[in-house]
Amino acid sequence: MAIKITITSTKGGVGKTTLTANLAGLLADLGQRVLAVDADIQPTLSSFYHIQSRAPAGLMALISEARTEGVISTSTIPGLDIVLSDDPGGALQNWILHQPDGRVRLRHLLSGLDDAYDIILIDTQGAVGPLQDAAVLAADLLLSPIPPEILSAREFARGTLGMLHRLQPMAFLGAPVGPLKGVIYRMDHTRDARMIARELRQESYAPSRGAIDILDTIVPSTVAYREAATHRMPVHRWEARRSGPTASALDTMTQLVHELFPHLSDLTPSWGSEKPSIPHDKEGHS
Ligand SMILES: Nc1ncnc2c1ncn2[C@@H]1O[C@H](COP(=O)(O)OP(=O)(O)OP(=O)(O)O)[C@@H](O)[C@H]1O
Ligand SMILES: [Mg+2]
């Protein structure tokens, strides 16, 4: 069975697509068969990596025509396939809304790919809507990047927990809402990571208690994540080493993968002919 993770937040611009792409790239370099699904009408994930072989169709046909043939493109990263977002007008939102099984379709369709993939990652748009619902309901596990400011974190909790609460009844239709893991994301040196993590986990953050599990891995804010995206490569390849107190992207993303997938802890990533391009060590943070 493929493990399905939806990267979601009701807040925009928090790092969902970057996190999805980098997790997908590292998991592929760990030898996993990975499918990334771009469920955002703004096709940012679709253009994150170079496409090796472009399928004639994408997400629109997957959901509206209920077919998995001809909708899966391959990337230039061995082991990483992608369902491209091909609905710039956003017609799919309306289609899902008016289809009796609209919101649970993606879940049922992806279960048809259980033998073909080890891990399926679904990127979503940072706004509530039928397509986001469909992506959330397709997941075994939800992953949310959380900005390390307590106010926006609280706002995140209200929005995202509200969304989970609203979708809870879908369990009766065979689509239970998965547990949610939060990862403190884009941490900079001006903040005390432990203090924010503690606040998020504990009393001052009562709305989330029991509903959101905050991971130990903290993803720092560094230019490597932007540079790697510019060069269309996974950040662990781009910044395998780094000097100074901040963890390298390779170390950070590896820790995150181990936390999310303990059964992969023994694996080390390797990437073939394309040598990692290691930039000059950067001072401080972006
Ligand atoms: N760890 C990081 N450090 C610094 N910048 C980052 C990091 N991760 C992502 N970014 C930058 O933050 C911006 C937003 O990231 P991204 O597009 O992944 O967010 P998003 O949640 O997918 O946004 P949207 O809601 O619009 O889809 C991008 O410019 C990206 O390059
Ligand atoms: Mg995005």
PDB file of C-alpha atoms and ligand atoms in Angstrom:
ATOM      1  CA  MET A   1       0.000   0.000   0.000  1.00  0.00           C
ATOM      2  CA  ALA A   2       1.313   3.419  -0.901  1.00  0.00           C
ATOM      3  CA  ILE A   3       1.535   5.823   2.041  1.00  0.00           C
ATOM      4  CA  LYS A   4      -0.381   8.955   1.097  1.00  0.00           C
ATOM      5  CA  ILE A   5       0.550  12.290   2.592  1.00  0.00           C
ATOM      6  CA  THR A   6      -1.195  15.549   1.808  1.00  0.00           C
ATOM      7  CA  ILE A   7       0.751  18.725   2.474  1.00  0.00           C
ATOM      8  CA  THR A   8      -1.833  21.251   3.490  1.00  0.00           C
ATOM      9  CA  SER A   9      -2.518  24.473   5.289  1.00  0.00           C
ATOM     10  CA  THR A  10      -5.356  26.909   5.101  1.00  0.00           C
ATOM     11  CA  LYS A  11      -2.704  29.622   4.978  1.00  0.00           C
ATOM     12  CA  GLY A  12      -1.010  30.479   1.701  1.00  0.00           C
ATOM     13  CA  GLY A  13       2.705  30.880   1.112  1.00  0.00           C
ATOM     14  CA  VAL A  14       3.868  28.855   4.118  1.00  0.00           C
ATOM     15  CA  GLY A  15       6.125  26.510   2.119  1.00  0.00           C
ATOM     16  CA  LYS A  16       3.832  23.637   1.111  1.00  0.00           C
ATOM     17  CA  THR A  17       5.091  23.258  -2.443  1.00  0.00           C
ATOM     18  CA  THR A  18       8.763  23.561  -1.525  1.00  0.00           C
ATOM     19  CA  LEU A  19       8.312  20.987   1.224  1.00  0.00           C
ATOM     20  CA  THR A  20       6.397  18.613  -1.070  1.00  0.00           C
ATOM     21  CA  ALA A  21       8.988  18.834  -3.832  1.00  0.00           C
ATOM     22  CA  ASN A  22      11.947  18.372  -1.505  1.00  0.00           C
ATOM     23  CA  LEU A  23      10.392  15.454   0.350  1.00  0.00           C
ATOM     24  CA  ALA A  24       9.519  13.830  -2.972  1.00  0.00           C
ATOM     25  CA  GLY A  25      13.067  14.312  -4.277  1.00  0.00           C
ATOM     26  CA  LEU A  26      14.721  12.901  -1.179  1.00  0.00           C
ATOM     27  CA  LEU A  27      12.354   9.936  -0.953  1.00  0.00           C
ATOM     28  CA  ALA A  28      13.105   9.120  -4.595  1.00  0.00           C
ATOM     29  CA  ASP A  29      16.860   9.329  -3.896  1.00  0.00           C
ATOM     30  CA  LEU A  30      16.262   6.903  -1.023  1.00  0.00           C
ATOM     31  CA  GLY A  31      15.019   4.404  -3.584  1.00  0.00           C
ATOM     32  CA  GLN A  32      11.315   4.878  -2.968  1.00  0.00           C
ATOM     33  CA  ARG A  33       8.815   4.899  -5.815  1.00  0.00           C
ATOM     34  CA  VAL A  34       7.241   8.306  -5.390  1.00  0.00           C
ATOM     35  CA  LEU A  35       4.246   9.967  -7.014  1.00  0.00           C
ATOM     36  CA  ALA A  36       3.759  13.696  -6.475  1.00  0.00           C
ATOM     37  CA  VAL A  37       0.284  15.039  -7.208  1.00  0.00           C
ATOM     38  CA  ASP A  38      -0.083  18.740  -7.945  1.00  0.00           C
ATOM     39  CA  ALA A  39      -3.527  19.589  -6.588  1.00  0.00           C
ATOM     40  CA  ASP A  40      -3.088  23.339  -6.834  1.00  0.00           C
ATOM     41  CA  ILE A  41      -4.585  25.162  -9.796  1.00  0.00           C
ATOM     42  CA  GLN A  42      -1.447  27.312  -9.784  1.00  0.00           C
ATOM     43  CA  PRO A  43       0.922  24.651 -11.093  1.00  0.00           C
ATOM     44  CA  THR A  44       3.984  25.491  -8.988  1.00  0.00           C
ATOM     45  CA  LEU A  45       4.825  21.895  -8.099  1.00  0.00           C
ATOM     46  CA  SER A  46       4.329  20.896 -11.743  1.00  0.00           C
ATOM     47  CA  SER A  47       7.201  23.114 -12.811  1.00  0.00           C
ATOM     48  CA  PHE A  48       9.456  22.527  -9.797  1.00  0.00           C
ATOM     49  CA  TYR A  49      11.476  19.758 -11.493  1.00  0.00           C
ATOM     50  CA  HIS A  50      12.288  19.073 -15.120  1.00  0.00           C
ATOM     51  CA  ILE A  51       9.831  16.742 -16.798  1.00  0.00           C
ATOM     52  CA  GLN A  52      11.338  13.764 -18.607  1.00  0.00           C
ATOM     53  CA  SER A  53       8.190  12.478 -20.257  1.00  0.00           C
ATOM     54  CA  ARG A  54       5.014  14.557 -20.247  1.00  0.00           C
ATOM     55  CA  ALA A  55       1.749  12.635 -20.058  1.00  0.00           C
ATOM     56  CA  PRO A  56      -1.031  13.857 -22.361  1.00  0.00           C
ATOM     57  CA  ALA A  57      -3.219  14.710 -19.357  1.00  0.00           C
ATOM     58  CA  GLY A  58      -2.998  15.442 -15.640  1.00  0.00           C
ATOM     59  CA  LEU A  59      -5.077  16.041 -12.535  1.00  0.00           C
ATOM     60  CA  MET A  60      -8.203  17.099 -14.432  1.00  0.00           C
ATOM     61  CA  ALA A  61      -8.480  13.784 -16.284  1.00  0.00           C
ATOM     62  CA  LEU A  62      -7.419  11.780 -13.234  1.00  0.00           C
ATOM     63  CA  ILE A  63     -10.321  13.123 -11.196  1.00  0.00           C
ATOM     64  CA  SER A  64     -13.030  13.943 -13.734  1.00  0.00           C
ATOM     65  CA  GLU A  65     -12.492  10.937 -16.019  1.00  0.00           C
ATOM     66  CA  ALA A  66     -11.472   8.613 -13.180  1.00  0.00           C
ATOM     67  CA  ARG A  67      -8.499   7.200 -15.047  1.00  0.00           C
ATOM     68  CA  THR A  68      -4.909   6.689 -14.018  1.00  0.00           C
ATOM     69  CA  GLU A  69      -3.673   5.959 -17.566  1.00  0.00           C
ATOM     70  CA  GLY A  70      -2.148   8.847 -19.474  1.00  0.00           C
ATOM     71  CA  VAL A  71      -2.084  11.199 -16.499  1.00  0.00           C
ATOM     72  CA  ILE A  72       1.302  10.391 -14.941  1.00  0.00           C
ATOM     73  CA  SER A  73       4.370  12.269 -16.151  1.00  0.00           C
ATOM     74  CA  THR A  74       7.911  11.346 -15.219  1.00  0.00           C
ATOM     75  CA  SER A  75      10.496  13.737 -13.842  1.00  0.00           C
ATOM     76  CA  THR A  76      14.217  13.701 -14.519  1.00  0.00           C
ATOM     77  CA  ILE A  77      14.692  12.401 -10.970  1.00  0.00           C
ATOM     78  CA  PRO A  78      14.684   8.605 -11.158  1.00  0.00           C
ATOM     79  CA  GLY A  79      11.769   7.197  -9.186  1.00  0.00           C
ATOM     80  CA  LEU A  80       9.792  10.437  -9.061  1.00  0.00           C
ATOM     81  CA  ASP A  81       6.610  10.665 -11.131  1.00  0.00           C
ATOM     82  CA  ILE A  82       4.139  13.501 -11.107  1.00  0.00           C
ATOM     83  CA  VAL A  83       0.498  14.198 -11.880  1.00  0.00           C
ATOM     84  CA  LEU A  84       0.637  17.670 -13.369  1.00  0.00           C
ATOM     85  CA  SER A  85      -1.917  20.353 -12.612  1.00  0.00           C
ATOM     86  CA  ASP A  86      -3.675  21.109 -15.897  1.00  0.00           C
ATOM     87  CA  ASP A  87      -6.652  23.183 -14.843  1.00  0.00           C
ATOM     88  CA  PRO A  88      -5.623  26.845 -14.941  1.00  0.00           C
ATOM     89  CA  GLY A  89      -9.251  27.985 -15.035  1.00  0.00           C
ATOM     90  CA  GLY A  90     -10.129  26.130 -11.853  1.00  0.00           C
ATOM     91  CA  ALA A  91     -13.025  24.218 -13.441  1.00  0.00           C
ATOM     92  CA  LEU A  92     -12.174  21.161 -11.376  1.00  0.00           C
ATOM     93  CA  GLN A  93     -13.252  22.891  -8.161  1.00  0.00           C
ATOM     94  CA  ASN A  94     -16.751  23.311  -9.499  1.00  0.00           C
ATOM     95  CA  TRP A  95     -16.794  19.824 -10.959  1.00  0.00           C
ATOM     96  CA  ILE A  96     -15.872  18.249  -7.600  1.00  0.00           C
ATOM     97  CA  LEU A  97     -18.423  20.412  -5.823  1.00  0.00           C
ATOM     98  CA  HIS A  98     -21.282  19.190  -8.004  1.00  0.00           C
ATOM     99  CA  GLN A  99     -20.337  15.528  -8.242  1.00  0.00           C
ATOM    100  CA  PRO A 100     -21.917  13.293  -5.591  1.00  0.00           C
ATOM    101  CA  ASP A 101     -18.639  11.449  -4.983  1.00  0.00           C
ATOM    102  CA  GLY A 102     -16.473  14.461  -5.856  1.00  0.00           C
ATOM    103  CA  ARG A 103     -14.571  14.826  -2.615  1.00  0.00           C
ATOM    104  CA  VAL A 104     -13.779  11.122  -2.170  1.00  0.00           C
ATOM    105  CA  ARG A 105     -12.854  10.402  -5.777  1.00  0.00           C
ATOM    106  CA  LEU A 106      -9.169  11.210  -5.498  1.00  0.00           C
ATOM    107  CA  ARG A 107      -8.907   8.897  -2.503  1.00  0.00           C
ATOM    108  CA  HIS A 108     -10.434   5.994  -4.420  1.00  0.00           C
ATOM    109  CA  LEU A 109      -8.424   6.665  -7.558  1.00  0.00           C
ATOM    110  CA  LEU A 110      -5.096   6.856  -5.743  1.00  0.00           C
ATOM    111  CA  SER A 111      -5.769   3.570  -3.981  1.00  0.00           C
ATOM    112  CA  GLY A 112      -5.635   2.091  -7.507  1.00  0.00           C
ATOM    113  CA  LEU A 113      -1.944   3.079  -7.568  1.00  0.00           C
ATOM    114  CA  ASP A 114      -1.080   1.302  -4.319  1.00  0.00           C
ATOM    115  CA  ASP A 115       1.047  -1.319  -6.074  1.00  0.00           C
ATOM    116  CA  ALA A 116       2.844   1.148  -8.315  1.00  0.00           C
ATOM    117  CA  TYR A 117       4.159   3.512  -5.616  1.00  0.00           C
ATOM    118  CA  ASP A 118       5.572   3.409  -2.105  1.00  0.00           C
ATOM    119  CA  ILE A 119       4.683   6.994  -1.278  1.00  0.00           C
ATOM    120  CA  ILE A 120       2.225   9.467  -2.768  1.00  0.00           C
ATOM    121  CA  LEU A 121       2.599  13.149  -1.838  1.00  0.00           C
ATOM    122  CA  ILE A 122      -0.179  15.599  -2.641  1.00  0.00           C
ATOM    123  CA  ASP A 123       0.455  19.344  -2.737  1.00  0.00           C
ATOM    124  CA  THR A 124      -2.550  21.592  -2.192  1.00  0.00           C
ATOM    125  CA  GLN A 125      -3.499  25.200  -2.644  1.00  0.00           C
ATOM    126  CA  GLY A 126      -3.432  27.431   0.392  1.00  0.00           C
ATOM    127  CA  ALA A 127      -7.164  28.124   0.359  1.00  0.00           C
ATOM    128  CA  VAL A 128     -10.241  26.242   1.418  1.00  0.00           C
ATOM    129  CA  GLY A 129     -12.134  24.633  -1.449  1.00  0.00           C
ATOM    130  CA  PRO A 130     -13.463  21.347  -2.829  1.00  0.00           C
ATOM    131  CA  LEU A 131     -10.106  20.378  -4.340  1.00  0.00           C
ATOM    132  CA  GLN A 132      -8.323  20.933  -1.029  1.00  0.00           C
ATOM    133  CA  ASP A 133     -11.007  18.828   0.663  1.00  0.00           C
ATOM    134  CA  ALA A 134     -10.484  16.052  -1.888  1.00  0.00           C
ATOM    135  CA  ALA A 135      -6.729  16.101  -1.284  1.00  0.00           C
ATOM    136  CA  VAL A 136      -7.143  16.057   2.504  1.00  0.00           C
ATOM    137  CA  LEU A 137      -9.568  13.140   2.306  1.00  0.00           C
ATOM    138  CA  ALA A 138      -7.152  11.192   0.085  1.00  0.00           C
ATOM    139  CA  ALA A 139      -4.422  11.199   2.743  1.00  0.00           C
ATOM    140  CA  ASP A 140      -3.380   8.758   5.436  1.00  0.00           C
ATOM    141  CA  LEU A 141      -1.489  11.596   7.050  1.00  0.00           C
ATOM    142  CA  LEU A 142      -1.588  15.372   6.772  1.00  0.00           C
ATOM    143  CA  LEU A 143       1.559  17.462   6.973  1.00  0.00           C
ATOM    144  CA  SER A 144       1.492  21.209   7.548  1.00  0.00           C
ATOM    145  CA  PRO A 145       4.393  23.624   7.487  1.00  0.00           C
ATOM    146  CA  ILE A 146       3.827  26.096  10.327  1.00  0.00           C
ATOM    147  CA  PRO A 147       5.463  29.507  10.348  1.00  0.00           C
ATOM    148  CA  PRO A 148       7.355  30.100  13.585  1.00  0.00           C
ATOM    149  CA  GLU A 149       5.369  33.102  14.706  1.00  0.00           C
ATOM    150  CA  ILE A 150       2.916  32.310  17.411  1.00  0.00           C
ATOM    151  CA  LEU A 151       0.176  34.547  16.026  1.00  0.00           C
ATOM    152  CA  SER A 152       0.217  33.101  12.552  1.00  0.00           C
ATOM    153  CA  ALA A 153       0.545  29.645  14.106  1.00  0.00           C
ATOM    154  CA  ARG A 154      -2.628  30.246  16.089  1.00  0.00           C
ATOM    155  CA  GLU A 155      -4.358  31.522  13.004  1.00  0.00           C
ATOM    156  CA  PHE A 156      -3.178  28.389  11.231  1.00  0.00           C
ATOM    157  CA  ALA A 157      -4.612  26.219  13.969  1.00  0.00           C
ATOM    158  CA  ARG A 158      -8.003  27.882  13.788  1.00  0.00           C
ATOM    159  CA  GLY A 159      -8.202  27.528  10.014  1.00  0.00           C
ATOM    160  CA  THR A 160      -6.740  24.076   9.663  1.00  0.00           C
ATOM    161  CA  LEU A 161      -8.498  22.555  12.661  1.00  0.00           C
ATOM    162  CA  GLY A 162     -11.730  24.100  11.407  1.00  0.00           C
ATOM    163  CA  MET A 163     -11.170  22.371   8.088  1.00  0.00           C
ATOM    164  CA  LEU A 164     -10.483  19.019   9.775  1.00  0.00           C
ATOM    165  CA  HIS A 165     -13.552  19.403  11.936  1.00  0.00           C
ATOM    166  CA  ARG A 166     -15.722  20.214   8.939  1.00  0.00           C
ATOM    167  CA  LEU A 167     -14.493  17.126   7.065  1.00  0.00           C
ATOM    168  CA  GLN A 168     -14.852  14.743  10.016  1.00  0.00           C
ATOM    169  CA  PRO A 169     -18.286  13.439   8.899  1.00  0.00           C
ATOM    170  CA  MET A 170     -16.667  12.121   5.695  1.00  0.00           C
ATOM    171  CA  ALA A 171     -15.520   9.165   7.774  1.00  0.00           C
ATOM    172  CA  PHE A 172     -19.045   7.844   7.277  1.00  0.00           C
ATOM    173  CA  LEU A 173     -18.331   7.780   3.544  1.00  0.00           C
ATOM    174  CA  GLY A 174     -15.183   5.750   4.092  1.00  0.00           C
ATOM    175  CA  ALA A 175     -12.834   8.726   4.069  1.00  0.00           C
ATOM    176  CA  PRO A 176     -11.625   9.396   7.596  1.00  0.00           C
ATOM    177  CA  VAL A 177      -9.471  12.494   8.042  1.00  0.00           C
ATOM    178  CA  GLY A 178      -5.907  11.455   8.805  1.00  0.00           C
ATOM    179  CA  PRO A 179      -3.841  12.687  11.740  1.00  0.00           C
ATOM    180  CA  LEU A 180      -2.037  15.979  11.236  1.00  0.00           C
ATOM    181  CA  LYS A 181       1.684  16.534  11.760  1.00  0.00           C
ATOM    182  CA  GLY A 182       2.964  20.087  11.966  1.00  0.00           C
ATOM    183  CA  VAL A 183       6.516  20.968  11.042  1.00  0.00           C
ATOM    184  CA  ILE A 184       7.915  24.293  12.186  1.00  0.00           C
ATOM    185  CA  TYR A 185       9.024  25.751   8.916  1.00  0.00           C
ATOM    186  CA  ARG A 186      11.273  28.635   7.807  1.00  0.00           C
ATOM    187  CA  MET A 187      12.732  29.184  11.231  1.00  0.00           C
ATOM    188  CA  ASP A 188      15.199  32.036  11.434  1.00  0.00           C
ATOM    189  CA  HIS A 189      17.845  32.839  14.015  1.00  0.00           C
ATOM    190  CA  THR A 190      15.771  35.578  15.642  1.00  0.00           C
ATOM    191  CA  ARG A 191      13.426  33.062  17.182  1.00  0.00           C
ATOM    192  CA  ASP A 192      13.750  30.489  19.875  1.00  0.00           C
ATOM    193  CA  ALA A 193      12.732  27.257  18.220  1.00  0.00           C
ATOM    194  CA  ARG A 194      12.216  25.371  21.425  1.00  0.00           C
ATOM    195  CA  MET A 195      10.067  28.077  22.911  1.00  0.00           C
ATOM    196  CA  ILE A 196       7.814  28.191  19.871  1.00  0.00           C
ATOM    197  CA  ALA A 197       7.600  24.412  19.669  1.00  0.00           C
ATOM    198  CA  ARG A 198       6.684  24.306  23.344  1.00  0.00           C
ATOM    199  CA  GLU A 199       4.042  26.977  22.926  1.00  0.00           C
ATOM    200  CA  LEU A 200       2.625  25.199  19.927  1.00  0.00           C
ATOM    201  CA  ARG A 201       2.469  21.924  21.779  1.00  0.00           C
ATOM    202  CA  GLN A 202       1.223  23.114  25.111  1.00  0.00           C
ATOM    203  CA  GLU A 203      -1.126  25.205  27.118  1.00  0.00           C
ATOM    204  CA  SER A 204      -0.917  28.531  25.366  1.00  0.00           C
ATOM    205  CA  TYR A 205      -1.891  26.656  22.255  1.00  0.00           C
ATOM    206  CA  ALA A 206      -4.956  24.928  23.556  1.00  0.00           C
ATOM    207  CA  PRO A 207      -6.876  24.810  20.240  1.00  0.00           C
ATOM    208  CA  SER A 208      -4.401  22.325  18.820  1.00  0.00           C
ATOM    209  CA  ARG A 209      -4.118  20.009  21.776  1.00  0.00           C
ATOM    210  CA  GLY A 210      -4.493  16.430  20.701  1.00  0.00           C
ATOM    211  CA  ALA A 211      -5.228  17.356  17.110  1.00  0.00           C
ATOM    212  CA  ILE A 212      -1.825  18.448  15.863  1.00  0.00           C
ATOM    213  CA  ASP A 213       1.375  16.622  16.555  1.00  0.00           C
ATOM    214  CA  ILE A 214       4.384  18.953  16.235  1.00  0.00           C
ATOM    215  CA  LEU A 215       7.418  17.177  14.799  1.00  0.00           C
ATOM    216  CA  ASP A 216      10.889  17.562  16.312  1.00  0.00           C
ATOM    217  CA  THR A 217      12.442  18.471  12.971  1.00  0.00           C
ATOM    218  CA  ILE A 218      12.569  22.200  12.369  1.00  0.00           C
ATOM    219  CA  VAL A 219      13.209  23.433   8.856  1.00  0.00           C
ATOM    220  CA  PRO A 220      15.334  26.585   8.877  1.00  0.00           C
ATOM    221  CA  SER A 221      14.938  29.559   6.625  1.00  0.00           C
ATOM    222  CA  THR A 222      17.969  29.528   4.339  1.00  0.00           C
ATOM    223  CA  VAL A 223      18.675  30.611   0.795  1.00  0.00           C
ATOM    224  CA  ALA A 224      19.429  26.989  -0.147  1.00  0.00           C
ATOM    225  CA  TYR A 225      15.703  26.237  -0.452  1.00  0.00           C
ATOM    226  CA  ARG A 226      15.214  29.091  -2.905  1.00  0.00           C
ATOM    227  CA  GLU A 227      18.422  28.383  -4.805  1.00  0.00           C
ATOM    228  CA  ALA A 228      17.621  24.704  -5.184  1.00  0.00           C
ATOM    229  CA  ALA A 229      14.171  25.623  -6.514  1.00  0.00           C
ATOM    230  CA  THR A 230      15.768  28.030  -8.988  1.00  0.00           C
ATOM    231  CA  HIS A 231      18.029  25.235 -10.199  1.00  0.00           C
ATOM    232  CA  ARG A 232      15.111  22.826 -10.220  1.00  0.00           C
ATOM    233  CA  MET A 233      16.757  20.306  -7.983  1.00  0.00           C
ATOM    234  CA  PRO A 234      15.989  18.800  -4.575  1.00  0.00           C
ATOM    235  CA  VAL A 235      17.510  20.863  -1.811  1.00  0.00           C
ATOM    236  CA  HIS A 236      19.367  17.900  -0.268  1.00  0.00           C
ATOM    237  CA  ARG A 237      21.374  17.587  -3.472  1.00  0.00           C
ATOM    238  CA  TRP A 238      21.998  21.312  -3.626  1.00  0.00           C
ATOM    239  CA  GLU A 239      23.172  21.722  -0.036  1.00  0.00           C
ATOM    240  CA  ALA A 240      24.583  18.461   1.201  1.00  0.00           C
ATOM    241  CA  ARG A 241      26.993  20.243   3.536  1.00  0.00           C
ATOM    242  CA  ARG A 242      27.018  23.530   5.326  1.00  0.00           C
ATOM    243  CA  SER A 243      29.204  25.265   7.871  1.00  0.00           C
ATOM    244  CA  GLY A 244      27.904  27.077  10.919  1.00  0.00           C
ATOM    245  CA  PRO A 245      25.209  26.228  13.431  1.00  0.00           C
ATOM    246  CA  THR A 246      22.353  25.755  10.949  1.00  0.00           C
ATOM    247  CA  ALA A 247      21.800  22.193   9.741  1.00  0.00           C
ATOM    248  CA  SER A 248      22.431  21.485   6.066  1.00  0.00           C
ATOM    249  CA  ALA A 249      19.401  20.860   3.891  1.00  0.00           C
ATOM    250  CA  LEU A 250      20.503  17.234   3.509  1.00  0.00           C
ATOM    251  CA  ASP A 251      20.566  16.761   7.281  1.00  0.00           C
ATOM    252  CA  THR A 252      17.286  18.607   7.833  1.00  0.00           C
ATOM    253  CA  MET A 253      15.338  16.800   5.152  1.00  0.00           C
ATOM    254  CA  THR A 254      16.812  13.434   6.167  1.00  0.00           C
ATOM    255  CA  GLN A 255      15.743  14.006   9.777  1.00  0.00           C
ATOM    256  CA  LEU A 256      12.248  14.908   8.590  1.00  0.00           C
ATOM    257  CA  VAL A 257      12.002  11.784   6.432  1.00  0.00           C
ATOM    258  CA  HIS A 258      13.142   9.608   9.329  1.00  0.00           C
ATOM    259  CA  GLU A 259      10.549  11.173  11.599  1.00  0.00           C
ATOM    260  CA  LEU A 260       7.757  10.699   9.085  1.00  0.00           C
ATOM    261  CA  PHE A 261       8.885   7.284   7.846  1.00  0.00           C
ATOM    262  CA  PRO A 262      10.763   5.477  10.637  1.00  0.00           C
ATOM    263  CA  HIS A 263      10.981   2.358   8.458  1.00  0.00           C
ATOM    264  CA  LEU A 264      13.307   4.239   6.092  1.00  0.00           C
ATOM    265  CA  SER A 265      15.810   5.196   8.808  1.00  0.00           C
ATOM    266  CA  ASP A 266      18.454   2.738   7.599  1.00  0.00           C
ATOM    267  CA  LEU A 267      18.568   4.101   4.081  1.00  0.00           C
ATOM    268  CA  THR A 268      20.980   6.729   2.838  1.00  0.00           C
ATOM    269  CA  PRO A 269      20.216   8.769  -0.249  1.00  0.00           C
ATOM    270  CA  SER A 270      22.166   8.451  -3.442  1.00  0.00           C
ATOM    271  CA  TRP A 271      21.833  10.287  -6.665  1.00  0.00           C
ATOM    272  CA  GLY A 272      23.307   9.005  -9.874  1.00  0.00           C
ATOM    273  CA  SER A 273      25.221  10.753 -12.557  1.00  0.00           C
ATOM    274  CA  GLU A 274      24.031  14.240 -11.689  1.00  0.00           C
ATOM    275  CA  LYS A 275      26.573  15.278  -9.088  1.00  0.00           C
ATOM    276  CA  PRO A 276      25.366  17.446  -6.233  1.00  0.00           C
ATOM    277  CA  SER A 277      26.246  21.007  -6.875  1.00  0.00           C
ATOM    278  CA  ILE A 278      27.357  22.341  -3.535  1.00  0.00           C
ATOM    279  CA  PRO A 279      27.263  26.097  -3.280  1.00  0.00           C
ATOM    280  CA  HIS A 280      29.719  28.124  -1.251  1.00  0.00           C
ATOM    281  CA  ASP A 281      28.815  27.944   2.373  1.00  0.00           C
ATOM    282  CA  LYS A 282      26.520  30.760   3.277  1.00  0.00           C
ATOM    283  CA  GLU A 283      26.788  32.828   6.361  1.00  0.00           C
ATOM    284  CA  GLY A 284      23.720  33.178   8.524  1.00  0.00           C
ATOM    285  CA  HIS A 285      20.252  33.032   7.099  1.00  0.00           C
ATOM    286  CA  SER A 286      18.385  34.421   4.175  1.00  0.00           C
TER     287      SER A 286
HETATM  288  N1  LIG B   1      13.130  26.670   4.120  1.00  0.00           N
HETATM  289  C1  LIG B   1      12.978  27.789   3.417  1.00  0.00           C
HETATM  290  N2  LIG B   1      13.775  28.856   3.643  1.00  0.00           N
HETATM  291  C2  LIG B   1      13.606  30.000   2.959  1.00  0.00           C
HETATM  292  N3  LIG B   1      12.670  30.193   2.022  1.00  0.00           N
HETATM  293  C3  LIG B   1      11.844  29.161   1.747  1.00  0.00           C
HETATM  294  C4  LIG B   1      11.952  27.920   2.415  1.00  0.00           C
HETATM  295  N4  LIG B   1      10.992  27.099   1.919  1.00  0.00           N
HETATM  296  C5  LIG B   1      10.315  27.797   1.011  1.00  0.00           C
HETATM  297  N5  LIG B   1      10.809  29.041   0.884  1.00  0.00           N
HETATM  298  C6  LIG B   1      10.301  30.113   0.013  1.00  0.00           C
HETATM  299  O1  LIG B   1       9.039  30.548   0.532  1.00  0.00           O
HETATM  300  C7  LIG B   1       8.170  30.925  -0.541  1.00  0.00           C
HETATM  301  C8  LIG B   1       6.833  30.209  -0.412  1.00  0.00           C
HETATM  302  O2  LIG B   1       7.065  28.812  -0.551  1.00  0.00           O
HETATM  303  P1  LIG B   1       6.031  27.856  -1.298  1.00  0.00           P
HETATM  304  O3  LIG B   1       5.710  28.345  -2.668  1.00  0.00           O
HETATM  305  O4  LIG B   1       6.578  26.494  -1.164  1.00  0.00           O
HETATM  306  O5  LIG B   1       4.738  28.042  -0.356  1.00  0.00           O
HETATM  307  P2  LIG B   1       3.263  27.490  -0.566  1.00  0.00           P
HETATM  308  O6  LIG B   1       2.701  27.225   0.773  1.00  0.00           O
HETATM  309  O7  LIG B   1       3.280  26.368  -1.546  1.00  0.00           O
HETATM  310  O8  LIG B   1       2.526  28.735  -1.237  1.00  0.00           O
HETATM  311  P3  LIG B   1       1.073  28.754  -1.917  1.00  0.00           P
HETATM  312  O9  LIG B   1       0.080  28.777  -0.796  1.00  0.00           O
HETATM  313  O10 LIG B   1       1.087  30.021  -2.727  1.00  0.00           O
HETATM  314  O11 LIG B   1       0.954  27.519  -2.762  1.00  0.00           O
HETATM  315  C9  LIG B   1       8.921  30.605  -1.819  1.00  0.00           C
HETATM  316  O12 LIG B   1       9.499  31.788  -2.313  1.00  0.00           O
HETATM  317  C10 LIG B   1      10.006  29.630  -1.385  1.00  0.00           C
HETATM  318  O13 LIG B   1      11.155  29.686  -2.202  1.00  0.00           O
HETATM  319 MG    MG B   2       2.214  26.049  -3.304  1.00  0.00          MG
END
